PDB file of C-alpha atoms and ligand atoms in Angstrom:
ATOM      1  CA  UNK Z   1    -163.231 -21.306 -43.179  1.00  0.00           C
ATOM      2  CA  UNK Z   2    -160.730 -19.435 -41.047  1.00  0.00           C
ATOM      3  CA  UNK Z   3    -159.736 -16.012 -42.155  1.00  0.00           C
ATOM      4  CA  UNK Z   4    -156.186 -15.691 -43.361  1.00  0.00           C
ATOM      5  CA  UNK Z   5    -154.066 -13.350 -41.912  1.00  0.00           C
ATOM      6  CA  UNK Z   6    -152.132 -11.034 -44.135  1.00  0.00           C
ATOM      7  CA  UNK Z   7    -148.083 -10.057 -43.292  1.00  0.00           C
ATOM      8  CA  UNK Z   8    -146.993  -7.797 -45.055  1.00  0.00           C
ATOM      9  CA  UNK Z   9    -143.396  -7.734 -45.540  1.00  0.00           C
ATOM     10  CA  UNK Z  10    -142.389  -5.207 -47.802  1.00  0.00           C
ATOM     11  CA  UNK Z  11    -140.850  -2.666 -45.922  1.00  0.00           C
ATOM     12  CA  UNK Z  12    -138.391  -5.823 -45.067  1.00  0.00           C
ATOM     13  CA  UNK Z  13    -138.005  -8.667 -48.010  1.00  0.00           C
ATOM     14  CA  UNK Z  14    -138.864  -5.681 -50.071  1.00  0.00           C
ATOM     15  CA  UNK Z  15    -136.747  -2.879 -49.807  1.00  0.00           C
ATOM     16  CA  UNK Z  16    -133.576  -5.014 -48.340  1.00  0.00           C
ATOM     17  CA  UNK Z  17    -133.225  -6.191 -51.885  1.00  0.00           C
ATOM     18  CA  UNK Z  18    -133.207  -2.723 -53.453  1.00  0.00           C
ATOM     19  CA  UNK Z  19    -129.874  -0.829 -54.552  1.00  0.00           C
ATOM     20  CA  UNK Z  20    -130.670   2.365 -53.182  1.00  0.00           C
ATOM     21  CA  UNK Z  21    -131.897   3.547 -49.297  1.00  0.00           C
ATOM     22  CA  UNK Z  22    -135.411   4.262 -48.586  1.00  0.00           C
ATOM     23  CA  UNK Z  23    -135.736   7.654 -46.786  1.00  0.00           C
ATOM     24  CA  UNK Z  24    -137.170   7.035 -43.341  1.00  0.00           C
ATOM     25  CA  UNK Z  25    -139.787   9.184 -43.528  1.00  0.00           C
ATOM     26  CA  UNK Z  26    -140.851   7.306 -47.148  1.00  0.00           C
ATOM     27  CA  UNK Z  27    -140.515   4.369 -45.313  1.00  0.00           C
ATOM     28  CA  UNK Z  28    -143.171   5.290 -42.455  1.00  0.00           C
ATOM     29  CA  UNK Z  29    -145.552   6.817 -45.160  1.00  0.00           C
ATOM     30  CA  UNK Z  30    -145.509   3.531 -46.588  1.00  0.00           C
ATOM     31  CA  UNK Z  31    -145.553   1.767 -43.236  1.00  0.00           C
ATOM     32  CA  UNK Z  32    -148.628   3.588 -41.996  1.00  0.00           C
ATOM     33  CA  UNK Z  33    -150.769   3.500 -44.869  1.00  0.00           C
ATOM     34  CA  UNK Z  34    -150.630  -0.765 -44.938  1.00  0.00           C
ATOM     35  CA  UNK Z  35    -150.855  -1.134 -41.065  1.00  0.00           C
ATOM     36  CA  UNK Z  36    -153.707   1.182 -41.184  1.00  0.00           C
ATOM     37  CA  UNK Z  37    -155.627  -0.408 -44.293  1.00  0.00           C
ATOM     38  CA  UNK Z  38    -156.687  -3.557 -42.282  1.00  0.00           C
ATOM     39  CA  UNK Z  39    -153.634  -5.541 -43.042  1.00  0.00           C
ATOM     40  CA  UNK Z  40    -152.909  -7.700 -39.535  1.00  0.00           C
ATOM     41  CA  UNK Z  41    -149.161  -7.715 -39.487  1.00  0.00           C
ATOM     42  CA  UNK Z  42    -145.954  -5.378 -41.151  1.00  0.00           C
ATOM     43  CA  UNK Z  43    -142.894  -6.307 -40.710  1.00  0.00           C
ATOM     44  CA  UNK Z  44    -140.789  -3.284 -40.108  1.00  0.00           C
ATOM     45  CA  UNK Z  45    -137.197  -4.264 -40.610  1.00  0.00           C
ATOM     46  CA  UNK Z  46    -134.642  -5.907 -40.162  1.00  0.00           C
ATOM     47  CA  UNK Z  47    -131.655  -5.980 -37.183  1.00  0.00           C
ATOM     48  CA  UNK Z  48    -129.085  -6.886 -39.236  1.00  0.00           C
ATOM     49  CA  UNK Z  49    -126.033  -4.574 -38.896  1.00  0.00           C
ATOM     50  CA  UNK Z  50    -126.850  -1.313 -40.630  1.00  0.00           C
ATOM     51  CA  UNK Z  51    -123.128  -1.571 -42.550  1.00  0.00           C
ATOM     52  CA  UNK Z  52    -124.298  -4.842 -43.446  1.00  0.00           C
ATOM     53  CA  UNK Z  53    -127.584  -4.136 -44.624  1.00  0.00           C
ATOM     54  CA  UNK Z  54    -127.663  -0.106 -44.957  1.00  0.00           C
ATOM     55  CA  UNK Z  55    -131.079  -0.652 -46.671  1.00  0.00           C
ATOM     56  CA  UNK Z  56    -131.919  -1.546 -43.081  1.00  0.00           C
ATOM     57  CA  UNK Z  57    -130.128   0.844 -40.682  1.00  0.00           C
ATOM     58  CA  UNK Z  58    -133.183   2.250 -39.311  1.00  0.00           C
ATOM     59  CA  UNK Z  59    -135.127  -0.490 -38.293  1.00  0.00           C
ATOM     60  CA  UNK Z  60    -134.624   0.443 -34.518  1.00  0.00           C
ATOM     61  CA  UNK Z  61    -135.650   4.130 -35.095  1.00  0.00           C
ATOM     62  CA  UNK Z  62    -138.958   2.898 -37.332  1.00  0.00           C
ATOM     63  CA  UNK Z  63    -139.902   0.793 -34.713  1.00  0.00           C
ATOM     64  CA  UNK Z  64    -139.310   3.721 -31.574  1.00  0.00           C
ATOM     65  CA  UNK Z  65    -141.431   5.854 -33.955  1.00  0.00           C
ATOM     66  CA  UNK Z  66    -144.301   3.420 -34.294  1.00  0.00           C
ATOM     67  CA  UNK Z  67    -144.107   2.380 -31.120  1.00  0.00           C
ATOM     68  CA  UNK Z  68    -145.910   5.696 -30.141  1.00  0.00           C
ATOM     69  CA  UNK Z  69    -148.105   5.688 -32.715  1.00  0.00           C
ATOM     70  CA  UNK Z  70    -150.004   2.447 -31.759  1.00  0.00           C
ATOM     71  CA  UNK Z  71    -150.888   0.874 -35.451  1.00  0.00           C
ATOM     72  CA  UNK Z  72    -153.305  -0.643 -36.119  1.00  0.00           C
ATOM     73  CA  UNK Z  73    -151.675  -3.780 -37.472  1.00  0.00           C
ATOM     74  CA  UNK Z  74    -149.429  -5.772 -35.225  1.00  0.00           C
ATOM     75  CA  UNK Z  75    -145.581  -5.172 -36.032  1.00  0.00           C
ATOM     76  CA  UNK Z  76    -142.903  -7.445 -37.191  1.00  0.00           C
ATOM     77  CA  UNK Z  77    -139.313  -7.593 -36.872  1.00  0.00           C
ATOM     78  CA  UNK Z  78    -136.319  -9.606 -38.717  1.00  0.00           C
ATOM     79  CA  UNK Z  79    -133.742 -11.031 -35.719  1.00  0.00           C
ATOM     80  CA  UNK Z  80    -130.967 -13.089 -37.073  1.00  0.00           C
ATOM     81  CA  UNK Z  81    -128.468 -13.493 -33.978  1.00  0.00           C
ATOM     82  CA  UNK Z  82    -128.417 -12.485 -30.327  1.00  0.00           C
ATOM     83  CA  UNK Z  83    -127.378  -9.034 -30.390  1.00  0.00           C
ATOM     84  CA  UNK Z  84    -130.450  -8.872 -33.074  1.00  0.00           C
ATOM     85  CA  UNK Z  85    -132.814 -10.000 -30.211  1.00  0.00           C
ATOM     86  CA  UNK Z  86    -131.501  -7.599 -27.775  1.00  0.00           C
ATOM     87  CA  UNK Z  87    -132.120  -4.728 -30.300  1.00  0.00           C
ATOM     88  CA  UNK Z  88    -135.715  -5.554 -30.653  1.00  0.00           C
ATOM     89  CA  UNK Z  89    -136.474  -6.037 -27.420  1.00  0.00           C
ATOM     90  CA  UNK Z  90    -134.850  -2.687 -26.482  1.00  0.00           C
ATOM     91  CA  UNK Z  91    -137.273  -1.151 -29.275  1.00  0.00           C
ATOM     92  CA  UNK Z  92    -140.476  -3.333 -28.117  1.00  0.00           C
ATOM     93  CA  UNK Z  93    -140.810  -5.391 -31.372  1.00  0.00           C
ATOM     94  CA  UNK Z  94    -144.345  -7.173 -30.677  1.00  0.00           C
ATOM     95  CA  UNK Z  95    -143.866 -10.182 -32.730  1.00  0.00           C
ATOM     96  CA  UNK Z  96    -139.985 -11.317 -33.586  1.00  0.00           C
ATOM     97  CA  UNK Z  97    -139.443 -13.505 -36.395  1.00  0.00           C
ATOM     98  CA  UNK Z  98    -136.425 -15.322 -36.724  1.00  0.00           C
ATOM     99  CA  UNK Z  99    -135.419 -18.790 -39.479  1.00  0.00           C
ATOM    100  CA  UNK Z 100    -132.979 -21.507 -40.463  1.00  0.00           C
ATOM    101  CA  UNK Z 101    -132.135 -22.207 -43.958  1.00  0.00           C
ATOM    102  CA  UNK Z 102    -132.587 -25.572 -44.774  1.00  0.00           C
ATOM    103  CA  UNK Z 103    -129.886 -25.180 -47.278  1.00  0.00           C
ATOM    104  CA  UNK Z 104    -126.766 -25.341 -45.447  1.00  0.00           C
ATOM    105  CA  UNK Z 105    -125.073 -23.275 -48.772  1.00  0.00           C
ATOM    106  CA  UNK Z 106    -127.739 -20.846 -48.120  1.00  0.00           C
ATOM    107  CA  UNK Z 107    -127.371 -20.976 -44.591  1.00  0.00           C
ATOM    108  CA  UNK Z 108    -123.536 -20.123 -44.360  1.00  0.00           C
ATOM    109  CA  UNK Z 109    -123.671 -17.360 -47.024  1.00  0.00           C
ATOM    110  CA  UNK Z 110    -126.359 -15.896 -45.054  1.00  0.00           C
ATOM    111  CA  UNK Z 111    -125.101 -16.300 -41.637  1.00  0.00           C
ATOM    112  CA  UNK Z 112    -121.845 -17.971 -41.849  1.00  0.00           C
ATOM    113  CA  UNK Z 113    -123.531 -20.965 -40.165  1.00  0.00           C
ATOM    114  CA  UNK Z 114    -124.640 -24.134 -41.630  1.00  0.00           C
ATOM    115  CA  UNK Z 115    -128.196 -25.225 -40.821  1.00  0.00           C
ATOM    116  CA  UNK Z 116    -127.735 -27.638 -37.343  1.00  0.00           C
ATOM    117  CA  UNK Z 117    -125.490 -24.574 -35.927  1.00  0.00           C
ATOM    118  CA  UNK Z 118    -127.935 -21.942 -36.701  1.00  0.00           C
ATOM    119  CA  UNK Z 119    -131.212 -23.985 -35.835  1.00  0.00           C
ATOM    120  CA  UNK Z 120    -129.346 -24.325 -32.478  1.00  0.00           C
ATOM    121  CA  UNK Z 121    -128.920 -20.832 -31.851  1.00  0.00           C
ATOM    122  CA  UNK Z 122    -132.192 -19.439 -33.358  1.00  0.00           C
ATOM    123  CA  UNK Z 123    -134.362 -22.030 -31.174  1.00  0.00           C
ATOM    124  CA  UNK Z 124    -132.488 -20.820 -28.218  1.00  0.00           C
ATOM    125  CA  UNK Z 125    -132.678 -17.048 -29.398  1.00  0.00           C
ATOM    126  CA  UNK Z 126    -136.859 -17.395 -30.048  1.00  0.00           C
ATOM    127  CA  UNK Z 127    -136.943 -18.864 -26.624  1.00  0.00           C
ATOM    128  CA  UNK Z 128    -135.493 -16.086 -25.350  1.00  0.00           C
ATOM    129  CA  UNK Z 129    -137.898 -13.702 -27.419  1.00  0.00           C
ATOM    130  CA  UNK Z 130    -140.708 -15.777 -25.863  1.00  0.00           C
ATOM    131  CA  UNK Z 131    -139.647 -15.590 -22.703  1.00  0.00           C
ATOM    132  CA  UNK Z 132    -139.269 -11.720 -22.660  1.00  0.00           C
ATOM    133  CA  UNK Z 133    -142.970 -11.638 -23.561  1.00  0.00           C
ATOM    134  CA  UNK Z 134    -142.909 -10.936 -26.852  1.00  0.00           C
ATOM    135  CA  UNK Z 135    -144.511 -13.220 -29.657  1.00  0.00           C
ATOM    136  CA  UNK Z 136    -142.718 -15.387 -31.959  1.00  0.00           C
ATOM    137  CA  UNK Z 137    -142.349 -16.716 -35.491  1.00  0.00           C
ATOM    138  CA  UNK Z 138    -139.924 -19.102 -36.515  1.00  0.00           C
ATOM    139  CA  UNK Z 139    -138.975 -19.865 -39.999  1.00  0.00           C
ATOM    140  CA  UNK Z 140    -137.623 -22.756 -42.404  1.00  0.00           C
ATOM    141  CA  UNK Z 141    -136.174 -20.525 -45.227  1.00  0.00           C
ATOM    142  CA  UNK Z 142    -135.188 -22.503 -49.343  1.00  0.00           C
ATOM    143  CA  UNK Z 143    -137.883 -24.888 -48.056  1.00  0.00           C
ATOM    144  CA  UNK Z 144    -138.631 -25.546 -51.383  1.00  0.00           C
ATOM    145  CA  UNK Z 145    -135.438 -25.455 -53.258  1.00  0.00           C
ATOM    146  CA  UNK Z 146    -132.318 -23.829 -53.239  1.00  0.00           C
ATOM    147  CA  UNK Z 147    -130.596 -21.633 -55.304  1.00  0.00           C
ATOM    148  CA  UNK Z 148    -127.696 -23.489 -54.918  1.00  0.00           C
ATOM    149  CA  UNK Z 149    -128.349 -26.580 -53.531  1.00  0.00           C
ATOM    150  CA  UNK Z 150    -131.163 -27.339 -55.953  1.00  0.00           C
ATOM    151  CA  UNK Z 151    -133.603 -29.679 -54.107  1.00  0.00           C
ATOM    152  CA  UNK Z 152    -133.618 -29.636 -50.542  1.00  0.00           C
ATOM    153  CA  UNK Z 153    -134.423 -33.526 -48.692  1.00  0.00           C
ATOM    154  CA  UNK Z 154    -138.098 -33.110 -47.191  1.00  0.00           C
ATOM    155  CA  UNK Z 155    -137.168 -34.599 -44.117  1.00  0.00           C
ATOM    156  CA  UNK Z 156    -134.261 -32.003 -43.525  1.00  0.00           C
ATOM    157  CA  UNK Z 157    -137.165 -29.632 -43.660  1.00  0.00           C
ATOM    158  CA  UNK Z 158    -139.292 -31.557 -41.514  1.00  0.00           C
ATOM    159  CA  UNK Z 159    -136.631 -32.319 -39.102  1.00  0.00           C
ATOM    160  CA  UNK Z 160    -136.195 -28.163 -38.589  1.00  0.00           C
ATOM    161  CA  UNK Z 161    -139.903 -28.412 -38.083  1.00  0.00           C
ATOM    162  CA  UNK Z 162    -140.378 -31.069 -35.696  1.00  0.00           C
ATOM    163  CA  UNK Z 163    -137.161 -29.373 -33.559  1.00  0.00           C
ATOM    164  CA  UNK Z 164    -139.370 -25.916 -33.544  1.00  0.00           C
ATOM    165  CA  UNK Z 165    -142.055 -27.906 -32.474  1.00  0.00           C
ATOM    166  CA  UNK Z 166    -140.510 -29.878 -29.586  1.00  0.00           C
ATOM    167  CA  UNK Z 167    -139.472 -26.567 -28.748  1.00  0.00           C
ATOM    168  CA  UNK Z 168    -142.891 -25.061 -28.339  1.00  0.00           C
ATOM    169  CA  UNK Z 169    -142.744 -22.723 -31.110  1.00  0.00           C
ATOM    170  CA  UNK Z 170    -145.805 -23.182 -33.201  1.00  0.00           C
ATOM    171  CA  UNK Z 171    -145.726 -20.203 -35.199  1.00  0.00           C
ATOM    172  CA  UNK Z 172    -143.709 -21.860 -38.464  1.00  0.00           C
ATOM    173  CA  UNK Z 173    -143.374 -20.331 -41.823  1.00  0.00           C
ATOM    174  CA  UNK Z 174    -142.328 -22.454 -44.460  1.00  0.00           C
ATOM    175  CA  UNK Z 175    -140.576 -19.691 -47.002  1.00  0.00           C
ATOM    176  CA  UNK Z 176    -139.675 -20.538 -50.468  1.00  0.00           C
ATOM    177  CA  UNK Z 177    -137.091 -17.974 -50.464  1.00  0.00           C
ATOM    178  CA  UNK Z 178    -135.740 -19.483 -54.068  1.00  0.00           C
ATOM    179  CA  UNK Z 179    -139.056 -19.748 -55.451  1.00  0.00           C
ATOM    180  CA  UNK Z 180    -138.904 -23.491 -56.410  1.00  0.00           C
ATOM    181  CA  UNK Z 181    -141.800 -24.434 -54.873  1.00  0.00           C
ATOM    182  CA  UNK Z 182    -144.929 -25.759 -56.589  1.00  0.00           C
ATOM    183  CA  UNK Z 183    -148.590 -26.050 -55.752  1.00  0.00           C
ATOM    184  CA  UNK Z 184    -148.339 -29.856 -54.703  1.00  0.00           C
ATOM    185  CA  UNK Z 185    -145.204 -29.643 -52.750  1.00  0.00           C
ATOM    186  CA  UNK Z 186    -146.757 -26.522 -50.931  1.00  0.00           C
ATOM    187  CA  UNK Z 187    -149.665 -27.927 -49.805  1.00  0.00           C
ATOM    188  CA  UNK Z 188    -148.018 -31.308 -48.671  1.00  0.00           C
ATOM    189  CA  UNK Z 189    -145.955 -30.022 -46.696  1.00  0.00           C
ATOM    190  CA  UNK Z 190    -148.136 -27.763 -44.659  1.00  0.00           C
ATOM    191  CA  UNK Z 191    -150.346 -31.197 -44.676  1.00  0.00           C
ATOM    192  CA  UNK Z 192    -146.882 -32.494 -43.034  1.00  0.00           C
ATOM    193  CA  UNK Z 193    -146.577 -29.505 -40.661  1.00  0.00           C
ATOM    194  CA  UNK Z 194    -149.943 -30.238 -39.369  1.00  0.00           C
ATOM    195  CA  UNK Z 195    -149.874 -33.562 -38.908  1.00  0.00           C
ATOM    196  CA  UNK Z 196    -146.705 -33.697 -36.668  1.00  0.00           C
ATOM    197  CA  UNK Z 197    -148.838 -30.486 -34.960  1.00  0.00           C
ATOM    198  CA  UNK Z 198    -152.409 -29.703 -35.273  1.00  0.00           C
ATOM    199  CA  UNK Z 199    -152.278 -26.512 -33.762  1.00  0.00           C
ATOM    200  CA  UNK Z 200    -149.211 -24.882 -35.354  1.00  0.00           C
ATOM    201  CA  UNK Z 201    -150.296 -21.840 -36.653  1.00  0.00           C
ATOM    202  CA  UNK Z 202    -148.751 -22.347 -40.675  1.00  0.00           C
ATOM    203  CA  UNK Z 203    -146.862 -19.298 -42.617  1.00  0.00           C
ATOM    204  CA  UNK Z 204    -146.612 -19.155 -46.289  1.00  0.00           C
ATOM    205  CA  UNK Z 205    -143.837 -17.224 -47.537  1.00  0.00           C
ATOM    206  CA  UNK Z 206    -144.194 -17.399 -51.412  1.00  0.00           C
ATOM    207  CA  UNK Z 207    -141.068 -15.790 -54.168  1.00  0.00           C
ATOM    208  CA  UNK Z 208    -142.818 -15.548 -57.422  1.00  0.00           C
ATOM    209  CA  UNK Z 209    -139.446 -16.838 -59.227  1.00  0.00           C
ATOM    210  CA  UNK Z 210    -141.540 -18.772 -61.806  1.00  0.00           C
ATOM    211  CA  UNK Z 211    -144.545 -17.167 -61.787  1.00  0.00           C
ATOM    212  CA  UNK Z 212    -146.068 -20.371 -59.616  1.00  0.00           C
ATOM    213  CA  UNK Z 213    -145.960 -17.552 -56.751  1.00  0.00           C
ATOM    214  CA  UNK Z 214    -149.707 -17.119 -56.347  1.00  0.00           C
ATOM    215  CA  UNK Z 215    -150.936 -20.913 -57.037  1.00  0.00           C
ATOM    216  CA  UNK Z 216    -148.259 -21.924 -54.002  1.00  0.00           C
ATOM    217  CA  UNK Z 217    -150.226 -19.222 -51.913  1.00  0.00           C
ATOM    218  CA  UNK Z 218    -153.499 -21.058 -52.659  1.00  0.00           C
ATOM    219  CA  UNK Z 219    -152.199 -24.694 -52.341  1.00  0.00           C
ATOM    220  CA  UNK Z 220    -151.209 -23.104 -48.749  1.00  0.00           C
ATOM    221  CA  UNK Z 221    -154.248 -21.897 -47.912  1.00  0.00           C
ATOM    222  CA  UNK Z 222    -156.037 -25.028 -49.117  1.00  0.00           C
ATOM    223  CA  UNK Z 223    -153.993 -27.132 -47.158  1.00  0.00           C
ATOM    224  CA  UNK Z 224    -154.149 -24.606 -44.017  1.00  0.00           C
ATOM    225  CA  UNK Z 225    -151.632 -22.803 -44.022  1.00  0.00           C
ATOM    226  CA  UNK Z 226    -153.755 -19.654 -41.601  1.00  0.00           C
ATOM    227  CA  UNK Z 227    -150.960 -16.767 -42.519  1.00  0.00           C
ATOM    228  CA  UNK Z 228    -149.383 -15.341 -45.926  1.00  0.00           C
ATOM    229  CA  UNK Z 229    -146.197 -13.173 -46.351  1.00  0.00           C
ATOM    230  CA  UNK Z 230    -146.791 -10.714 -48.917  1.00  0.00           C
ATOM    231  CA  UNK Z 231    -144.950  -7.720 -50.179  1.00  0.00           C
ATOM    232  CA  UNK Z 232    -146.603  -4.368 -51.485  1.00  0.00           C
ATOM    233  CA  UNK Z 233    -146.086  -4.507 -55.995  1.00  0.00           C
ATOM    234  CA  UNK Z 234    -144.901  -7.739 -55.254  1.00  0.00           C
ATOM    235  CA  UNK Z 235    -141.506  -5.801 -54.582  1.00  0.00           C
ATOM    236  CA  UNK Z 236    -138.572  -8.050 -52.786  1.00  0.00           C
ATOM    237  CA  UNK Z 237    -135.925 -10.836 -53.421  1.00  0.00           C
ATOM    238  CA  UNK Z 238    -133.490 -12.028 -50.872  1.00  0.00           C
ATOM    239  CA  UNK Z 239    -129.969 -10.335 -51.438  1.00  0.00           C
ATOM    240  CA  UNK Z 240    -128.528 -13.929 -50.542  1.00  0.00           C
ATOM    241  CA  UNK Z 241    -129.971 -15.539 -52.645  1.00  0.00           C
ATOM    242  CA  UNK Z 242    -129.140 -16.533 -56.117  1.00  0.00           C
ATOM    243  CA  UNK Z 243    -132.145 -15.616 -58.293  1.00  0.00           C
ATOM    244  CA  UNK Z 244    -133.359 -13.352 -56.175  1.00  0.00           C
ATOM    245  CA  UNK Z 245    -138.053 -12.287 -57.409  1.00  0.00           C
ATOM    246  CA  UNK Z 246    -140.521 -10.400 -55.465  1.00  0.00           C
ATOM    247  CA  UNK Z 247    -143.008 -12.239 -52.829  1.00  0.00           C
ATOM    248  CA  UNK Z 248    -146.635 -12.406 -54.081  1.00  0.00           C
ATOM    249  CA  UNK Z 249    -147.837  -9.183 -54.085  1.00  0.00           C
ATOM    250  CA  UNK Z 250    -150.008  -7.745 -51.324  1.00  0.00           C
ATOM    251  CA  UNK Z 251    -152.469  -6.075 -53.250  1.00  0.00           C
ATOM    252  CA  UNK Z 252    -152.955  -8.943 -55.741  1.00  0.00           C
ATOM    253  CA  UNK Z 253    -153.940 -11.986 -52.676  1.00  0.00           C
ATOM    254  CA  UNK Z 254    -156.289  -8.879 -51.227  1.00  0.00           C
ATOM    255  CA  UNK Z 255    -158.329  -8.825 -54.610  1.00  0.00           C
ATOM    256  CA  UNK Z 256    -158.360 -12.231 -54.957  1.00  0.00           C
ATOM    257  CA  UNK Z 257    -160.166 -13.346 -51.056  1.00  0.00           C
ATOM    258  CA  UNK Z 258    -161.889 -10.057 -51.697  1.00  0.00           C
ATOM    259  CA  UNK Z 259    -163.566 -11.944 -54.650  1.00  0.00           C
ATOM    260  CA  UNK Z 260    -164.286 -14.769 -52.775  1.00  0.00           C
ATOM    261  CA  UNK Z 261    -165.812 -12.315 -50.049  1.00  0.00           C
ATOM    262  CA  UNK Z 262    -162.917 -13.151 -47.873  1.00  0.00           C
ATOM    263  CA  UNK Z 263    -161.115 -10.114 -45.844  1.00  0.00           C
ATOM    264  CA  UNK Z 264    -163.642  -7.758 -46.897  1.00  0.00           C
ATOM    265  CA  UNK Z 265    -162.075  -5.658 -44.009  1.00  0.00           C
ATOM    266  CA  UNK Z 266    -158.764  -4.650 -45.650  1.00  0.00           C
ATOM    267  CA  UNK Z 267    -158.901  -1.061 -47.811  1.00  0.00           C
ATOM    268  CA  UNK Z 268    -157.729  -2.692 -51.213  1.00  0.00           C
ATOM    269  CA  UNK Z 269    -157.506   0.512 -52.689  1.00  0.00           C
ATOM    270  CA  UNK Z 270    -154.938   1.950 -49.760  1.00  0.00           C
ATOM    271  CA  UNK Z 271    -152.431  -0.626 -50.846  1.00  0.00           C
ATOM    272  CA  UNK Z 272    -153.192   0.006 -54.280  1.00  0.00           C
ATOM    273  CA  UNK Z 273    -152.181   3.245 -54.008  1.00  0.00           C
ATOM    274  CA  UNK Z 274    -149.044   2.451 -51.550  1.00  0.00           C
ATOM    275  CA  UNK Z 275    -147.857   0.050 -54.541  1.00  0.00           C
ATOM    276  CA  UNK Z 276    -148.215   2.213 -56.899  1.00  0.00           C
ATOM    277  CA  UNK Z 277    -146.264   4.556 -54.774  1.00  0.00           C
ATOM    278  CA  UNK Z 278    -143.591   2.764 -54.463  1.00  0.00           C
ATOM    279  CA  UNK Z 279    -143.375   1.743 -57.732  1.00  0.00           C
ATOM    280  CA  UNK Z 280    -143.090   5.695 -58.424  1.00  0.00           C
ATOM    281  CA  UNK Z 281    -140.456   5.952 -55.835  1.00  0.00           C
ATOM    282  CA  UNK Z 282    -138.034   3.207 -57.866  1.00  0.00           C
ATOM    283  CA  UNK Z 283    -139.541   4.497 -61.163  1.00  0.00           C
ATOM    284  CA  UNK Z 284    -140.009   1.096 -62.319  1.00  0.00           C
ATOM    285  CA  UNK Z 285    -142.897  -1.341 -63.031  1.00  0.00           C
ATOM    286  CA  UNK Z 286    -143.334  -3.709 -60.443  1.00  0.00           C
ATOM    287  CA  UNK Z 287    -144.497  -7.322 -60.667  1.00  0.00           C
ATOM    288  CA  UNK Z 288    -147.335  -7.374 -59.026  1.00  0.00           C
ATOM    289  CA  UNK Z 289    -150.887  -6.965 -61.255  1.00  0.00           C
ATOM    290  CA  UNK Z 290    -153.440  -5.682 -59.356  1.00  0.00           C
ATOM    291  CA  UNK Z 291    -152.179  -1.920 -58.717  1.00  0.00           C
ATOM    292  CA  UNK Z 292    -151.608  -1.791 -62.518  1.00  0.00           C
ATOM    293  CA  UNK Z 293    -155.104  -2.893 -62.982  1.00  0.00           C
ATOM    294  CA  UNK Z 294    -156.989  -1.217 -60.487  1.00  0.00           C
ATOM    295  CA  UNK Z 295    -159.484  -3.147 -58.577  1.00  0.00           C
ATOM    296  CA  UNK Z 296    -162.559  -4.133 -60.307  1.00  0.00           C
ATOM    297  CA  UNK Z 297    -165.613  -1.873 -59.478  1.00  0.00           C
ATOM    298  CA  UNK Z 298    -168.212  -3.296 -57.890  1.00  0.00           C
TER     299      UNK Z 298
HETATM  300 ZN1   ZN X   1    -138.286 -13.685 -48.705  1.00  0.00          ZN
END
């Protein structure tokens, strides 16, 4: 069995959806302790414009601090446009992810595009990523479902697919940024993704709207999906979005390939205690279950 690769994508999905501003030096804590605990990827931030977003204003400086530090995990950053690219290249982002909505209603309240217009531009923006060196991830976001589309055509999903594909970008995540999806559909359609390419390299990017969030994770994995977005507590929700729930908590797929003897590498109890840090910080419970728990002793 292949190992599966853990992003973590707190620090983005996570904290873009939360009222208040993360300190920047709360933010690195955070950062640090998951890039160092064996996780393989953290995405950063964001470089959307910091009076759009002010939740993400400091992507750039995170990622000139880091940048020194050399991290143990690989670093990931959000570009939505052009001028998003040339920020992250300026800051030496090592892997850029960038996505279409499927959903055109999505698509245009999030970018003020519908979906051909966008896919257009982001294929031509991750070409320019790729060409500057850097690694890229491309993304089909309300794969699954939409807010406010409801159900989304499979082939319009495909078709994004198959266009990243005949554009040499095999890195795909399928998100499910409404968190319709459901075990079956997940796994067909990473079935789908591999049949029109056997080496793509699948994402799963898994909402836990309906509390199907972890059993879409495993129909992923199952099908071969090689990669899973999480977020530390299970903390997140897309602003743009109209029911906006956490992704599958970090912690909580880390127990449960650790059970399985999978990914024995990763320090489960450093992102325990980073979730349960941050659910201190927003002095709230968060969603996900294993930090509450604890792990089991062995
Ligand atoms: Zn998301």
């Amino acid at each position: 069995m292949r190992p599966i690769l853990i992003h973590e994508v707190g620090p983005r999905d996570g904290l873009q959806a939360e009222a208040t501003v993360v300190p920047t030096d709360v933010k690195l804590d955070w950062i640090r302790r998951v890039a160092a605990s064996g996780v393989d990827i953290v995405q950063v931030g964001s470089f959307v414009r910091g009076d759009k977003l002010p939740q993400m204003a400091d992507t750039d400086e995170l990622f000139r601090i880091l940048a020194k530090e050399h991290p143990r995990a690989v670093l990931s950053g959000l570009v939505l446009n052009e001028k998003g690219l040339e920020r992250a290249l300026e800051v030496g982002v090592p892997l850029i992810c960038l996505g279409v909505s499927a959903s055109d209603t999505h698509s245009r309240k999030n970018t003020g595009m519908g979906t051909d217009e966008a896919q257009r531009r982001i294929i031509a923006t991750a070409l320019a990523a790729k060409q500057a060196g850097r690694r890229v991830q491309v993304s089909v976001q309300s794969a699954f479902g939409c807010g406010f589309e409801g159900a989304i055509p499979e082939v319009r999903v495909l078709g994004i697919v198959a266009a990243y594909l005949d554009a040499g970008l095999t890195a795909i995540s399928l998100a499910d940024t409404a968190g319709h999806a459901y075990p079956e559909q997940v796994r067909r359609y990473v079935q789908q993704v591999l049949e029109l390419d056997a080496a793509a390299e699948v994402t799963a990017h898994i909402h836990d709207t309906f509390g199907l969030g972890m059993a879409n994770v495993y129909g992923a994995m199952e099908a071969g999906a090689t990669a899973i977005e999480t977020s530390f507590g299970g903390l997140g929700g897309c602003p743009f979005t109209k029911v906006a729930a956490g992704n599958v908590a970090t912690e909580d797929l880390v127990h449960g390939l650790q059970r399985a003897g999978r990914r024995t590498d990763i320090d489960l109890p450093a992102l325990i205690g980073v979730a349960r840090d941050v659910a201190t910080h927003f002095g709230r419970e968060l969603p996900g279950r294993v930090h509450r728990a604890g792990p089991i002793q062995p």
